[in-house]
């Protein structure tokens, strides 16, 4: 069931956030549409969407709202959830346990070195996480996706590909909300698992903010969808974000983070 049950336009603000929409549900949020920021995608020659959830203000900001509400296959951004589930189920003892995989499954030279989740997460090592998935099993995944309320909860019957080829899907807005909870240690799991995830997802930290992120790319269906998602901690507040864009060429991969960072800067978070 959607988090948003009904919406009503209540006015237009002359401030920085433009048109404001309030949504009423069990998780009522102020919704701000920033389609003026589509120019950031345009300048990069890309088409996509962006969603940011400001936890303290209970405010959702979207760029191309219709697409932001459209579910897509999460691809490697699911490694965020997969890490939590692997630790909670005991599929791995910790993020340093070496996960042995079939050498024939290794296509990327960066995956040849034996590694656990500490190395497998930033390297986006597909074989490592597929081996973990076999240990977890479909039944446990189905239970955990419902418990975490992640996406459409669908796992199908292929335990090593349900997040790469479907049927699992999630929207940018749902990712943003979920990741704000991840950032503030609010998942219904142990602090240990969340601490491990925070450790391996951190890509930048300074006096002003802390940035955690994960990229993803699925080629099913065509055109492929590229993701860049994560959370920002700034001044004691937590902001979950999710970008997805059409991506049918690996050469477009750097644009995911490039556009995402530009949008976070426009919104005053970097």
PDB file of C-alpha atoms in Angstrom:
ATOM      1  CA  UNK A   1       0.000   0.000   0.000  1.00  0.00           C
ATOM      2  CA  UNK A   2       1.266   3.486  -0.819  1.00  0.00           C
ATOM      3  CA  UNK A   3       2.418   5.693   2.037  1.00  0.00           C
ATOM      4  CA  UNK A   4       0.380   8.499   0.500  1.00  0.00           C
ATOM      5  CA  UNK A   5      -3.396   8.028   0.583  1.00  0.00           C
ATOM      6  CA  UNK A   6      -4.578  11.388  -0.653  1.00  0.00           C
ATOM      7  CA  UNK A   7      -3.143  14.825  -1.407  1.00  0.00           C
ATOM      8  CA  UNK A   8      -4.483  18.332  -1.585  1.00  0.00           C
ATOM      9  CA  UNK A   9      -2.849  21.424  -3.001  1.00  0.00           C
ATOM     10  CA  UNK A  10      -2.874  24.120  -0.333  1.00  0.00           C
ATOM     11  CA  UNK A  11      -1.017  26.989  -1.949  1.00  0.00           C
ATOM     12  CA  UNK A  12       2.065  28.300  -3.614  1.00  0.00           C
ATOM     13  CA  UNK A  13       5.049  29.590  -1.686  1.00  0.00           C
ATOM     14  CA  UNK A  14       7.173  32.428  -2.997  1.00  0.00           C
ATOM     15  CA  UNK A  15      10.205  31.049  -1.169  1.00  0.00           C
ATOM     16  CA  UNK A  16      13.059  28.863  -2.333  1.00  0.00           C
ATOM     17  CA  UNK A  17      11.026  25.677  -2.431  1.00  0.00           C
ATOM     18  CA  UNK A  18       8.333  26.857  -4.851  1.00  0.00           C
ATOM     19  CA  UNK A  19       4.993  25.067  -5.005  1.00  0.00           C
ATOM     20  CA  UNK A  20       4.061  23.237  -1.834  1.00  0.00           C
ATOM     21  CA  UNK A  21       1.790  20.248  -1.565  1.00  0.00           C
ATOM     22  CA  UNK A  22       0.698  18.626   1.668  1.00  0.00           C
ATOM     23  CA  UNK A  23       0.001  14.896   1.734  1.00  0.00           C
ATOM     24  CA  UNK A  24      -2.179  13.354   4.416  1.00  0.00           C
ATOM     25  CA  UNK A  25      -1.564   9.809   5.563  1.00  0.00           C
ATOM     26  CA  UNK A  26      -0.134   7.910   8.494  1.00  0.00           C
ATOM     27  CA  UNK A  27       3.172   9.482   7.396  1.00  0.00           C
ATOM     28  CA  UNK A  28       1.952  12.978   6.456  1.00  0.00           C
ATOM     29  CA  UNK A  29       4.671  15.045   4.827  1.00  0.00           C
ATOM     30  CA  UNK A  30       5.041  18.433   3.240  1.00  0.00           C
ATOM     31  CA  UNK A  31       5.755  17.857  -0.433  1.00  0.00           C
ATOM     32  CA  UNK A  32       7.823  20.336  -2.404  1.00  0.00           C
ATOM     33  CA  UNK A  33       8.160  19.971  -6.168  1.00  0.00           C
ATOM     34  CA  UNK A  34      11.414  21.401  -7.530  1.00  0.00           C
ATOM     35  CA  UNK A  35      11.050  20.834 -11.257  1.00  0.00           C
ATOM     36  CA  UNK A  36      13.230  23.896 -11.791  1.00  0.00           C
ATOM     37  CA  UNK A  37      16.107  21.580 -10.876  1.00  0.00           C
ATOM     38  CA  UNK A  38      15.444  19.395 -13.920  1.00  0.00           C
ATOM     39  CA  UNK A  39      17.940  21.759 -15.531  1.00  0.00           C
ATOM     40  CA  UNK A  40      20.681  19.941 -13.594  1.00  0.00           C
ATOM     41  CA  UNK A  41      19.807  16.743 -15.451  1.00  0.00           C
ATOM     42  CA  UNK A  42      19.502  18.663 -18.707  1.00  0.00           C
ATOM     43  CA  UNK A  43      22.956  20.211 -18.431  1.00  0.00           C
ATOM     44  CA  UNK A  44      24.393  16.718 -17.959  1.00  0.00           C
ATOM     45  CA  UNK A  45      22.474  15.378 -20.956  1.00  0.00           C
ATOM     46  CA  UNK A  46      20.459  13.008 -18.788  1.00  0.00           C
ATOM     47  CA  UNK A  47      16.823  12.247 -17.959  1.00  0.00           C
ATOM     48  CA  UNK A  48      15.845  11.251 -14.475  1.00  0.00           C
ATOM     49  CA  UNK A  49      14.418  12.109 -11.080  1.00  0.00           C
ATOM     50  CA  UNK A  50      15.558  12.966  -7.577  1.00  0.00           C
ATOM     51  CA  UNK A  51      13.913  12.714  -4.172  1.00  0.00           C
ATOM     52  CA  UNK A  52      15.091  14.067  -0.824  1.00  0.00           C
ATOM     53  CA  UNK A  53      13.443  13.385   2.514  1.00  0.00           C
ATOM     54  CA  UNK A  54      14.171  15.850   5.336  1.00  0.00           C
ATOM     55  CA  UNK A  55      13.409  13.914   8.519  1.00  0.00           C
ATOM     56  CA  UNK A  56      13.369  16.833  10.977  1.00  0.00           C
ATOM     57  CA  UNK A  57      10.939  18.849   8.866  1.00  0.00           C
ATOM     58  CA  UNK A  58       9.006  15.789   7.623  1.00  0.00           C
ATOM     59  CA  UNK A  59       9.411  17.243   4.141  1.00  0.00           C
ATOM     60  CA  UNK A  60       9.757  15.446   0.841  1.00  0.00           C
ATOM     61  CA  UNK A  61      11.381  17.313  -2.050  1.00  0.00           C
ATOM     62  CA  UNK A  62      11.125  15.885  -5.560  1.00  0.00           C
ATOM     63  CA  UNK A  63      12.488  16.710  -8.984  1.00  0.00           C
ATOM     64  CA  UNK A  64      10.122  15.218 -11.616  1.00  0.00           C
ATOM     65  CA  UNK A  65       7.590  14.004  -9.066  1.00  0.00           C
ATOM     66  CA  UNK A  66       5.741  11.480 -11.250  1.00  0.00           C
ATOM     67  CA  UNK A  67       8.937   9.596 -11.971  1.00  0.00           C
ATOM     68  CA  UNK A  68      10.046   9.905  -8.345  1.00  0.00           C
ATOM     69  CA  UNK A  69       6.921   7.959  -7.371  1.00  0.00           C
ATOM     70  CA  UNK A  70       7.507   5.291 -10.061  1.00  0.00           C
ATOM     71  CA  UNK A  71       9.028   2.005  -8.806  1.00  0.00           C
ATOM     72  CA  UNK A  72      12.148   0.652 -10.515  1.00  0.00           C
ATOM     73  CA  UNK A  73      14.411  -2.338  -9.922  1.00  0.00           C
ATOM     74  CA  UNK A  74      16.919  -1.246  -7.234  1.00  0.00           C
ATOM     75  CA  UNK A  75      19.967  -3.071  -8.670  1.00  0.00           C
ATOM     76  CA  UNK A  76      23.078  -2.645  -6.520  1.00  0.00           C
ATOM     77  CA  UNK A  77      21.487  -0.041  -4.253  1.00  0.00           C
ATOM     78  CA  UNK A  78      19.887  -3.108  -2.676  1.00  0.00           C
ATOM     79  CA  UNK A  79      23.304  -3.879  -1.185  1.00  0.00           C
ATOM     80  CA  UNK A  80      22.322  -1.431   1.553  1.00  0.00           C
ATOM     81  CA  UNK A  81      19.421  -3.656   2.567  1.00  0.00           C
ATOM     82  CA  UNK A  82      21.258  -6.856   1.707  1.00  0.00           C
ATOM     83  CA  UNK A  83      24.060  -5.964   4.116  1.00  0.00           C
ATOM     84  CA  UNK A  84      21.589  -5.475   6.958  1.00  0.00           C
ATOM     85  CA  UNK A  85      19.750  -8.716   6.202  1.00  0.00           C
ATOM     86  CA  UNK A  86      22.985 -10.706   5.848  1.00  0.00           C
ATOM     87  CA  UNK A  87      24.161  -9.538   9.270  1.00  0.00           C
ATOM     88  CA  UNK A  88      20.804  -9.943  11.000  1.00  0.00           C
ATOM     89  CA  UNK A  89      20.268 -13.487   9.693  1.00  0.00           C
ATOM     90  CA  UNK A  90      23.826 -14.596  10.395  1.00  0.00           C
ATOM     91  CA  UNK A  91      24.522 -15.259   6.719  1.00  0.00           C
ATOM     92  CA  UNK A  92      27.832 -13.562   7.521  1.00  0.00           C
ATOM     93  CA  UNK A  93      29.314 -13.155  10.976  1.00  0.00           C
ATOM     94  CA  UNK A  94      30.535  -9.630  10.287  1.00  0.00           C
ATOM     95  CA  UNK A  95      31.614  -7.411   7.383  1.00  0.00           C
ATOM     96  CA  UNK A  96      35.146  -8.846   7.392  1.00  0.00           C
ATOM     97  CA  UNK A  97      34.205 -12.497   6.915  1.00  0.00           C
ATOM     98  CA  UNK A  98      35.594 -13.545   3.530  1.00  0.00           C
ATOM     99  CA  UNK A  99      32.785 -14.736   1.266  1.00  0.00           C
ATOM    100  CA  UNK A 100      34.005 -17.497  -1.031  1.00  0.00           C
ATOM    101  CA  UNK A 101      32.541 -17.413  -4.545  1.00  0.00           C
ATOM    102  CA  UNK A 102      32.826 -19.487  -7.703  1.00  0.00           C
ATOM    103  CA  UNK A 103      35.772 -18.035  -9.689  1.00  0.00           C
ATOM    104  CA  UNK A 104      33.798 -18.584 -12.894  1.00  0.00           C
ATOM    105  CA  UNK A 105      31.254 -15.999 -11.692  1.00  0.00           C
ATOM    106  CA  UNK A 106      33.841 -13.225 -11.469  1.00  0.00           C
ATOM    107  CA  UNK A 107      33.611 -10.951 -14.532  1.00  0.00           C
ATOM    108  CA  UNK A 108      35.049  -7.765 -13.083  1.00  0.00           C
ATOM    109  CA  UNK A 109      38.825  -7.619 -12.425  1.00  0.00           C
ATOM    110  CA  UNK A 110      38.081  -5.593  -9.288  1.00  0.00           C
ATOM    111  CA  UNK A 111      36.267  -8.578  -7.797  1.00  0.00           C
ATOM    112  CA  UNK A 112      39.093 -11.134  -8.066  1.00  0.00           C
ATOM    113  CA  UNK A 113      40.592 -10.444  -4.666  1.00  0.00           C
ATOM    114  CA  UNK A 114      38.914 -12.432  -1.848  1.00  0.00           C
ATOM    115  CA  UNK A 115      36.687 -10.091   0.133  1.00  0.00           C
ATOM    116  CA  UNK A 116      33.822  -9.775   2.540  1.00  0.00           C
ATOM    117  CA  UNK A 117      31.166  -7.087   2.712  1.00  0.00           C
ATOM    118  CA  UNK A 118      33.655  -4.413   3.774  1.00  0.00           C
ATOM    119  CA  UNK A 119      35.285  -4.657   0.351  1.00  0.00           C
ATOM    120  CA  UNK A 120      32.299  -6.046  -1.511  1.00  0.00           C
ATOM    121  CA  UNK A 121      30.031  -3.092  -0.770  1.00  0.00           C
ATOM    122  CA  UNK A 122      32.155  -0.268  -2.242  1.00  0.00           C
ATOM    123  CA  UNK A 123      33.331  -2.557  -5.078  1.00  0.00           C
ATOM    124  CA  UNK A 124      29.688  -3.476  -5.757  1.00  0.00           C
ATOM    125  CA  UNK A 125      30.797  -7.100  -5.931  1.00  0.00           C
ATOM    126  CA  UNK A 126      27.826  -8.948  -7.406  1.00  0.00           C
ATOM    127  CA  UNK A 127      29.129 -12.544  -6.888  1.00  0.00           C
ATOM    128  CA  UNK A 128      29.825 -11.875  -3.191  1.00  0.00           C
ATOM    129  CA  UNK A 129      26.306 -10.616  -2.559  1.00  0.00           C
ATOM    130  CA  UNK A 130      24.789 -13.401  -4.656  1.00  0.00           C
ATOM    131  CA  UNK A 131      26.583 -15.967  -2.502  1.00  0.00           C
ATOM    132  CA  UNK A 132      25.234 -14.176   0.574  1.00  0.00           C
ATOM    133  CA  UNK A 133      21.755 -14.305  -0.968  1.00  0.00           C
ATOM    134  CA  UNK A 134      21.972 -18.091  -1.317  1.00  0.00           C
ATOM    135  CA  UNK A 135      22.751 -18.310   2.383  1.00  0.00           C
ATOM    136  CA  UNK A 136      19.837 -16.053   3.346  1.00  0.00           C
ATOM    137  CA  UNK A 137      17.207 -17.752   1.153  1.00  0.00           C
ATOM    138  CA  UNK A 138      13.988 -16.498  -0.421  1.00  0.00           C
ATOM    139  CA  UNK A 139      11.775 -17.138   2.600  1.00  0.00           C
ATOM    140  CA  UNK A 140      13.922 -15.026   4.892  1.00  0.00           C
ATOM    141  CA  UNK A 141      14.162 -12.259   2.293  1.00  0.00           C
ATOM    142  CA  UNK A 142      10.378 -12.143   1.935  1.00  0.00           C
ATOM    143  CA  UNK A 143      10.016 -11.803   5.701  1.00  0.00           C
ATOM    144  CA  UNK A 144      12.709  -9.160   6.041  1.00  0.00           C
ATOM    145  CA  UNK A 145      11.493  -7.004   3.164  1.00  0.00           C
ATOM    146  CA  UNK A 146       8.080  -6.829   4.818  1.00  0.00           C
ATOM    147  CA  UNK A 147       9.617  -6.114   8.201  1.00  0.00           C
ATOM    148  CA  UNK A 148      11.756  -3.318   6.754  1.00  0.00           C
ATOM    149  CA  UNK A 149       8.911  -2.167   4.468  1.00  0.00           C
ATOM    150  CA  UNK A 150      11.280  -1.998   1.523  1.00  0.00           C
ATOM    151  CA  UNK A 151       9.809  -1.530  -1.940  1.00  0.00           C
ATOM    152  CA  UNK A 152       7.096  -3.895  -3.123  1.00  0.00           C
ATOM    153  CA  UNK A 153       8.462  -6.729  -0.908  1.00  0.00           C
ATOM    154  CA  UNK A 154       8.587  -9.035  -3.973  1.00  0.00           C
ATOM    155  CA  UNK A 155      11.348 -11.639  -4.288  1.00  0.00           C
ATOM    156  CA  UNK A 156       9.968 -14.003  -6.944  1.00  0.00           C
ATOM    157  CA  UNK A 157      11.718 -17.358  -7.247  1.00  0.00           C
ATOM    158  CA  UNK A 158      15.328 -16.448  -8.140  1.00  0.00           C
ATOM    159  CA  UNK A 159      17.258 -15.665  -4.980  1.00  0.00           C
ATOM    160  CA  UNK A 160      20.354 -14.325  -6.741  1.00  0.00           C
ATOM    161  CA  UNK A 161      18.670 -11.939  -9.176  1.00  0.00           C
ATOM    162  CA  UNK A 162      15.406 -10.595  -7.710  1.00  0.00           C
ATOM    163  CA  UNK A 163      17.019  -7.197  -7.017  1.00  0.00           C
ATOM    164  CA  UNK A 164      18.867  -7.149 -10.384  1.00  0.00           C
ATOM    165  CA  UNK A 165      16.139  -8.283 -12.770  1.00  0.00           C
ATOM    166  CA  UNK A 166      13.033  -8.003 -10.616  1.00  0.00           C
ATOM    167  CA  UNK A 167      10.402  -8.501  -9.375  1.00  0.00           C
ATOM    168  CA  UNK A 168      11.688  -6.308  -6.513  1.00  0.00           C
ATOM    169  CA  UNK A 169      11.034  -2.615  -7.216  1.00  0.00           C
ATOM    170  CA  UNK A 170      11.143   0.616  -5.252  1.00  0.00           C
ATOM    171  CA  UNK A 171      10.535   4.277  -6.043  1.00  0.00           C
ATOM    172  CA  UNK A 172      12.938   7.147  -5.458  1.00  0.00           C
ATOM    173  CA  UNK A 173      10.621   8.643  -2.836  1.00  0.00           C
ATOM    174  CA  UNK A 174      10.426   5.344  -0.957  1.00  0.00           C
ATOM    175  CA  UNK A 175      14.201   4.978  -1.130  1.00  0.00           C
ATOM    176  CA  UNK A 176      14.649   8.496   0.273  1.00  0.00           C
ATOM    177  CA  UNK A 177      12.321   7.835   3.221  1.00  0.00           C
ATOM    178  CA  UNK A 178      13.897   4.463   3.937  1.00  0.00           C
ATOM    179  CA  UNK A 179      17.425   5.860   3.813  1.00  0.00           C
ATOM    180  CA  UNK A 180      16.601   8.664   6.219  1.00  0.00           C
ATOM    181  CA  UNK A 181      15.660   5.896   8.672  1.00  0.00           C
ATOM    182  CA  UNK A 182      18.904   4.081   7.901  1.00  0.00           C
ATOM    183  CA  UNK A 183      20.846   7.266   8.589  1.00  0.00           C
ATOM    184  CA  UNK A 184      19.247   7.817  11.984  1.00  0.00           C
ATOM    185  CA  UNK A 185      19.574   4.192  13.137  1.00  0.00           C
ATOM    186  CA  UNK A 186      15.797   3.744  13.071  1.00  0.00           C
ATOM    187  CA  UNK A 187      15.521   0.343  11.374  1.00  0.00           C
ATOM    188  CA  UNK A 188      14.037  -2.507  13.448  1.00  0.00           C
ATOM    189  CA  UNK A 189      17.436  -4.222  13.627  1.00  0.00           C
ATOM    190  CA  UNK A 190      20.453  -4.231  15.918  1.00  0.00           C
ATOM    191  CA  UNK A 191      22.674  -1.180  16.268  1.00  0.00           C
ATOM    192  CA  UNK A 192      25.598  -3.468  15.403  1.00  0.00           C
ATOM    193  CA  UNK A 193      24.261  -4.179  11.912  1.00  0.00           C
ATOM    194  CA  UNK A 194      23.442  -0.533  11.300  1.00  0.00           C
ATOM    195  CA  UNK A 195      26.884   0.563  12.537  1.00  0.00           C
ATOM    196  CA  UNK A 196      28.570  -1.819  10.128  1.00  0.00           C
ATOM    197  CA  UNK A 197      26.475  -0.443   7.269  1.00  0.00           C
ATOM    198  CA  UNK A 198      27.290   3.141   8.209  1.00  0.00           C
ATOM    199  CA  UNK A 199      30.973   2.239   8.262  1.00  0.00           C
ATOM    200  CA  UNK A 200      31.136   0.731   4.759  1.00  0.00           C
ATOM    201  CA  UNK A 201      28.783   3.220   3.087  1.00  0.00           C
ATOM    202  CA  UNK A 202      30.611   6.379   4.201  1.00  0.00           C
ATOM    203  CA  UNK A 203      32.180   8.192   1.254  1.00  0.00           C
ATOM    204  CA  UNK A 204      32.819  11.667   2.684  1.00  0.00           C
ATOM    205  CA  UNK A 205      32.942  13.330   6.079  1.00  0.00           C
ATOM    206  CA  UNK A 206      33.978  16.822   7.134  1.00  0.00           C
ATOM    207  CA  UNK A 207      33.047  19.445   9.734  1.00  0.00           C
ATOM    208  CA  UNK A 208      29.827  20.304   7.910  1.00  0.00           C
ATOM    209  CA  UNK A 209      28.288  17.022   6.788  1.00  0.00           C
ATOM    210  CA  UNK A 210      28.586  13.263   6.508  1.00  0.00           C
ATOM    211  CA  UNK A 211      27.715  11.609   3.181  1.00  0.00           C
ATOM    212  CA  UNK A 212      26.845   7.950   2.679  1.00  0.00           C
ATOM    213  CA  UNK A 213      25.972   6.610  -0.767  1.00  0.00           C
ATOM    214  CA  UNK A 214      25.625   3.605  -3.072  1.00  0.00           C
ATOM    215  CA  UNK A 215      25.291   3.478  -6.849  1.00  0.00           C
ATOM    216  CA  UNK A 216      23.405   0.921  -8.917  1.00  0.00           C
ATOM    217  CA  UNK A 217      22.634   0.053 -12.526  1.00  0.00           C
ATOM    218  CA  UNK A 218      20.126  -2.344 -14.012  1.00  0.00           C
ATOM    219  CA  UNK A 219      19.823  -3.127 -17.697  1.00  0.00           C
ATOM    220  CA  UNK A 220      16.446  -4.818 -17.277  1.00  0.00           C
ATOM    221  CA  UNK A 221      14.269  -3.471 -18.784  1.00  0.00           C
ATOM    222  CA  UNK A 222      15.763  -1.282 -21.500  1.00  0.00           C
ATOM    223  CA  UNK A 223      16.652   1.570 -21.179  1.00  0.00           C
ATOM    224  CA  UNK A 224      18.740   0.754 -18.152  1.00  0.00           C
ATOM    225  CA  UNK A 225      18.187   2.640 -14.913  1.00  0.00           C
ATOM    226  CA  UNK A 226      21.107   4.120 -13.034  1.00  0.00           C
ATOM    227  CA  UNK A 227      20.778   4.912  -9.322  1.00  0.00           C
ATOM    228  CA  UNK A 228      22.713   6.968  -6.776  1.00  0.00           C
ATOM    229  CA  UNK A 229      21.175   6.857  -3.308  1.00  0.00           C
ATOM    230  CA  UNK A 230      22.159   7.458   0.287  1.00  0.00           C
ATOM    231  CA  UNK A 231      21.846   9.844   3.193  1.00  0.00           C
ATOM    232  CA  UNK A 232      23.407  13.021   4.505  1.00  0.00           C
ATOM    233  CA  UNK A 233      23.885  13.914   8.164  1.00  0.00           C
ATOM    234  CA  UNK A 234      24.071  17.686   8.680  1.00  0.00           C
ATOM    235  CA  UNK A 235      23.649  19.737  11.865  1.00  0.00           C
ATOM    236  CA  UNK A 236      22.174  16.747  13.651  1.00  0.00           C
ATOM    237  CA  UNK A 237      19.504  16.138  10.998  1.00  0.00           C
ATOM    238  CA  UNK A 238      19.125  13.248   8.568  1.00  0.00           C
ATOM    239  CA  UNK A 239      18.319  13.513   4.880  1.00  0.00           C
ATOM    240  CA  UNK A 240      17.650  10.453   2.738  1.00  0.00           C
ATOM    241  CA  UNK A 241      18.044  10.882  -1.003  1.00  0.00           C
ATOM    242  CA  UNK A 242      17.627   8.884  -4.194  1.00  0.00           C
ATOM    243  CA  UNK A 243      18.403   9.663  -7.814  1.00  0.00           C
ATOM    244  CA  UNK A 244      17.558   7.498 -10.774  1.00  0.00           C
ATOM    245  CA  UNK A 245      18.138   8.208 -14.458  1.00  0.00           C
ATOM    246  CA  UNK A 246      17.992   6.520 -17.824  1.00  0.00           C
ATOM    247  CA  UNK A 247      21.338   4.827 -18.353  1.00  0.00           C
ATOM    248  CA  UNK A 248      21.942   2.514 -21.298  1.00  0.00           C
ATOM    249  CA  UNK A 249      25.686   3.104 -21.585  1.00  0.00           C
ATOM    250  CA  UNK A 250      28.371   2.481 -18.947  1.00  0.00           C
ATOM    251  CA  UNK A 251      29.967   5.779 -19.994  1.00  0.00           C
ATOM    252  CA  UNK A 252      27.020   7.540 -18.336  1.00  0.00           C
ATOM    253  CA  UNK A 253      27.854   5.962 -14.963  1.00  0.00           C
ATOM    254  CA  UNK A 254      29.831   8.932 -13.540  1.00  0.00           C
ATOM    255  CA  UNK A 255      26.882  11.247 -14.204  1.00  0.00           C
ATOM    256  CA  UNK A 256      24.834   9.568 -11.463  1.00  0.00           C
ATOM    257  CA  UNK A 257      27.009  10.899  -8.657  1.00  0.00           C
ATOM    258  CA  UNK A 258      27.828  14.091 -10.568  1.00  0.00           C
ATOM    259  CA  UNK A 259      24.145  15.028 -10.882  1.00  0.00           C
ATOM    260  CA  UNK A 260      23.320  13.810  -7.379  1.00  0.00           C
ATOM    261  CA  UNK A 261      26.016  15.926  -5.797  1.00  0.00           C
ATOM    262  CA  UNK A 262      24.963  18.959  -7.836  1.00  0.00           C
ATOM    263  CA  UNK A 263      21.386  18.561  -6.594  1.00  0.00           C
ATOM    264  CA  UNK A 264      22.462  18.115  -2.973  1.00  0.00           C
ATOM    265  CA  UNK A 265      24.521  21.296  -3.299  1.00  0.00           C
ATOM    266  CA  UNK A 266      21.533  23.166  -4.754  1.00  0.00           C
ATOM    267  CA  UNK A 267      19.556  22.070  -1.705  1.00  0.00           C
ATOM    268  CA  UNK A 268      22.257  23.251   0.687  1.00  0.00           C
ATOM    269  CA  UNK A 269      23.439  19.875   1.919  1.00  0.00           C
ATOM    270  CA  UNK A 270      26.984  19.698   0.502  1.00  0.00           C
TER     271      UNK A 270
END
